[in-house]
Amino acid sequence: MSPVLNIHRSILGQPWRWRGLAADARDPSFAPDDLVTQLLLTRGCPREAIDDHRAPSIRAFMPDPSIFRDMDKAAERLADAVEAREQVAIFGDYDVDGATSAALLVLLLRDLGLEARPYIPDRLMEGYGPSGEALVRLHNEGARLIVTVDCGAQAFEALAMAHDAGADVIVCDHHKCAAELPVAYAVINPNRLDETEGAAHGHLAAVGVAFVLGAALIRSLRARSYFKERPEPRLLDLLDLVALGTVADVAALRGLNRAFVAQGLKVMAQRRNVGLNALIEASRLTRTPTCTDLGFALGPRINAGGRVGRSDLGVRLLTTRDPDEARAIAEELNILNEERRAIEAQVQTTAEDLCLAKGNRAVVVVASRGWHPGVIGIVAGRLKEKLGRPAIVIALGEDGIGKGSGRSIPGVDLGAAVLAAKDSGLLHAGGGHAMACGVTIDEERIEALAQFLEERLSERVAAAMGERALLLDAVLSPGGVNPELVNAMEAGGPYGMGWPSPRVVAGPITVLKADVVGAGGHVRVIVAGDDGRSLKAVAFRQAETELGAALLSAPRHRKLWLAGRAKIDDWGSRPAAELHIEDAAWVD
């Protein structure tokens, strides 16, 4: 396929290519009759499913819960607990997916007449996932049934301790599983190696799996005539939590996840959840939240509780019925998020310096004492974006034990590699999924881990980097980047991981004005096109890069093509469009 605009190498050193053909390659006579259809097709939507993807609904994408192994068994056990009014504990991870998963089950069980106890471990004191001590303690304090959400798939020792103590534990997870499963009453996970039909939903976040479990529970209770004298809960009213957890966990927005997010945003607009409503207000959002807001405004604030504050703040916020308590928690999370940003910036600066000393390894592995464990995942993501390679960032404790978090690039399964490293004896603990992982490791074994990943992943990383190209959906004049275009493209959403938002090229343009704004080193430009129209554009965190340098020093006599995402700028008296620049190329 020839490069778009014949650009083989852009300012950032990559070719520009079309994301896909507007027409189905198997039938050259077929051509989409509108922009949305073209956007859907080029993201892998089958032609026969265009209508379902254009307006993704739960009805169209929701599977029968029974296709998942252990789902019916878990639902029946939960139904027993509801009818007998047993004490139930929900053990969640401390990130957004864990908080929303726990909150969903707490709220659903509350509507069913059972007040479950949420438990979120402290990141610093207890670490990731269930500990045997915590599970046994919950059981001894009265919990006859414990449900772990967004964790548990690799908690062999902890679940064995809980089993020996007499606790029934249901695991509701989505992380990669080993061939052997931990001892539990039920293990619901679409990524079980023995899954069959359910494996098609391996891209679900844990909160999505929890939603399906909720549907199975309601069905089980309905069969028992539980709702003969009481109203049946509206599970769909909890889709705002599912949307938030799915987007914040960077789950692929295809299939059922697209329906979860599309419908969840509609529920969120109704402000049903007291805590979410307070968080939206604390985030200074004056419009209906979008998919981007979930990932960059709401999600980080809930995460801040588990990263640098109290781990249970997120689930407390999402389950409270008290508006005053909700506002207080939301404001506390807002403050913690600012603190998290400052800590993150310090760790990132040091991590980038260490990267320079590590050479050009396929997988970046950096470690240091004094790093806050709560921000290492974010920093790993920043390094991955900047270097275009998988990255693992490890915070070393005074005891010589490192807790690390990793992020990967498309086409490189980092979670599977970490599981292999664990099986080889390099790690105390480790797991994750294709795009993210967590590790616990002795300091003296970090170099051996780096070498293990180099040997295992170098060819795959090289292939993924060699296949790198900037994928584009349209070429426009600057005047074509307008609110009408942005609104039209949004109809192909929701966009996110696995369903990328449209990227356009504007040009040819002349840079009229360029300056650096904000503490993050953003480059803001005003450009003019041959069509006589001007356009505002921003290149975020690019002041120190080749792209930033080119924009800041572009001479008037030399023209550029700008590639990026068209967005609505609603700061002015009336909405306007702007371009968020991701790359640029000189016009020959």
PDB file of C-alpha atoms in Angstrom, residues 358 361 363-369 392-397 400-404 426-427 439-453:
ATOM      1  CA  LYS A 358      20.112   0.891  29.569  1.00  0.00           C
ATOM      2  CA  ARG A 361      16.730  -3.017  24.779  1.00  0.00           C
ATOM      3  CA  VAL A 363      11.803  -4.148  26.769  1.00  0.00           C
ATOM      4  CA  VAL A 364      12.762  -1.247  29.019  1.00  0.00           C
ATOM      5  CA  VAL A 365      13.228  -2.378  32.633  1.00  0.00           C
ATOM      6  CA  VAL A 366      14.187   0.327  35.157  1.00  0.00           C
ATOM      7  CA  ALA A 367      14.230   0.248  38.947  1.00  0.00           C
ATOM      8  CA  SER A 368      15.091   2.545  41.822  1.00  0.00           C
ATOM      9  CA  ARG A 369      14.606   3.052  45.531  1.00  0.00           C
ATOM     10  CA  ILE A 392       8.459  -2.102  33.204  1.00  0.00           C
ATOM     11  CA  VAL A 393       9.081   0.300  36.099  1.00  0.00           C
ATOM     12  CA  ILE A 394      10.040  -1.208  39.471  1.00  0.00           C
ATOM     13  CA  ALA A 395       9.913   0.498  42.863  1.00  0.00           C
ATOM     14  CA  LEU A 396      12.445  -1.073  45.237  1.00  0.00           C
ATOM     15  CA  GLY A 397      11.671  -1.370  48.928  1.00  0.00           C
ATOM     16  CA  GLY A 400      15.310  -5.392  48.535  1.00  0.00           C
ATOM     17  CA  ILE A 401      11.973  -6.518  47.119  1.00  0.00           C
ATOM     18  CA  GLY A 402      10.773  -4.671  44.018  1.00  0.00           C
ATOM     19  CA  LYS A 403       7.148  -4.084  43.037  1.00  0.00           C
ATOM     20  CA  GLY A 404       6.857  -3.356  39.316  1.00  0.00           C
ATOM     21  CA  LEU A 426      12.607 -15.236  38.375  1.00  0.00           C
ATOM     22  CA  LEU A 427       9.655 -13.647  40.195  1.00  0.00           C
ATOM     23  CA  VAL A 439       5.714  -8.152  39.065  1.00  0.00           C
ATOM     24  CA  THR A 440       7.226  -8.768  42.496  1.00  0.00           C
ATOM     25  CA  ILE A 441      10.940  -9.490  42.283  1.00  0.00           C
ATOM     26  CA  ASP A 442      14.191  -9.578  44.266  1.00  0.00           C
ATOM     27  CA  GLU A 443      16.491  -6.684  43.425  1.00  0.00           C
ATOM     28  CA  GLU A 444      19.345  -8.988  42.407  1.00  0.00           C
ATOM     29  CA  ARG A 445      17.133 -10.706  39.811  1.00  0.00           C
ATOM     30  CA  ILE A 446      16.025  -7.580  37.948  1.00  0.00           C
ATOM     31  CA  GLU A 447      18.854  -7.791  35.423  1.00  0.00           C
ATOM     32  CA  ALA A 448      18.050 -11.471  34.834  1.00  0.00           C
ATOM     33  CA  LEU A 449      14.415 -10.518  34.205  1.00  0.00           C
ATOM     34  CA  ALA A 450      15.490  -7.873  31.705  1.00  0.00           C
ATOM     35  CA  GLN A 451      17.624 -10.428  29.880  1.00  0.00           C
ATOM     36  CA  PHE A 452      14.813 -13.002  29.944  1.00  0.00           C
ATOM     37  CA  LEU A 453      12.396 -10.532  28.364  1.00  0.00           C
TER      38      LEU A 453
END
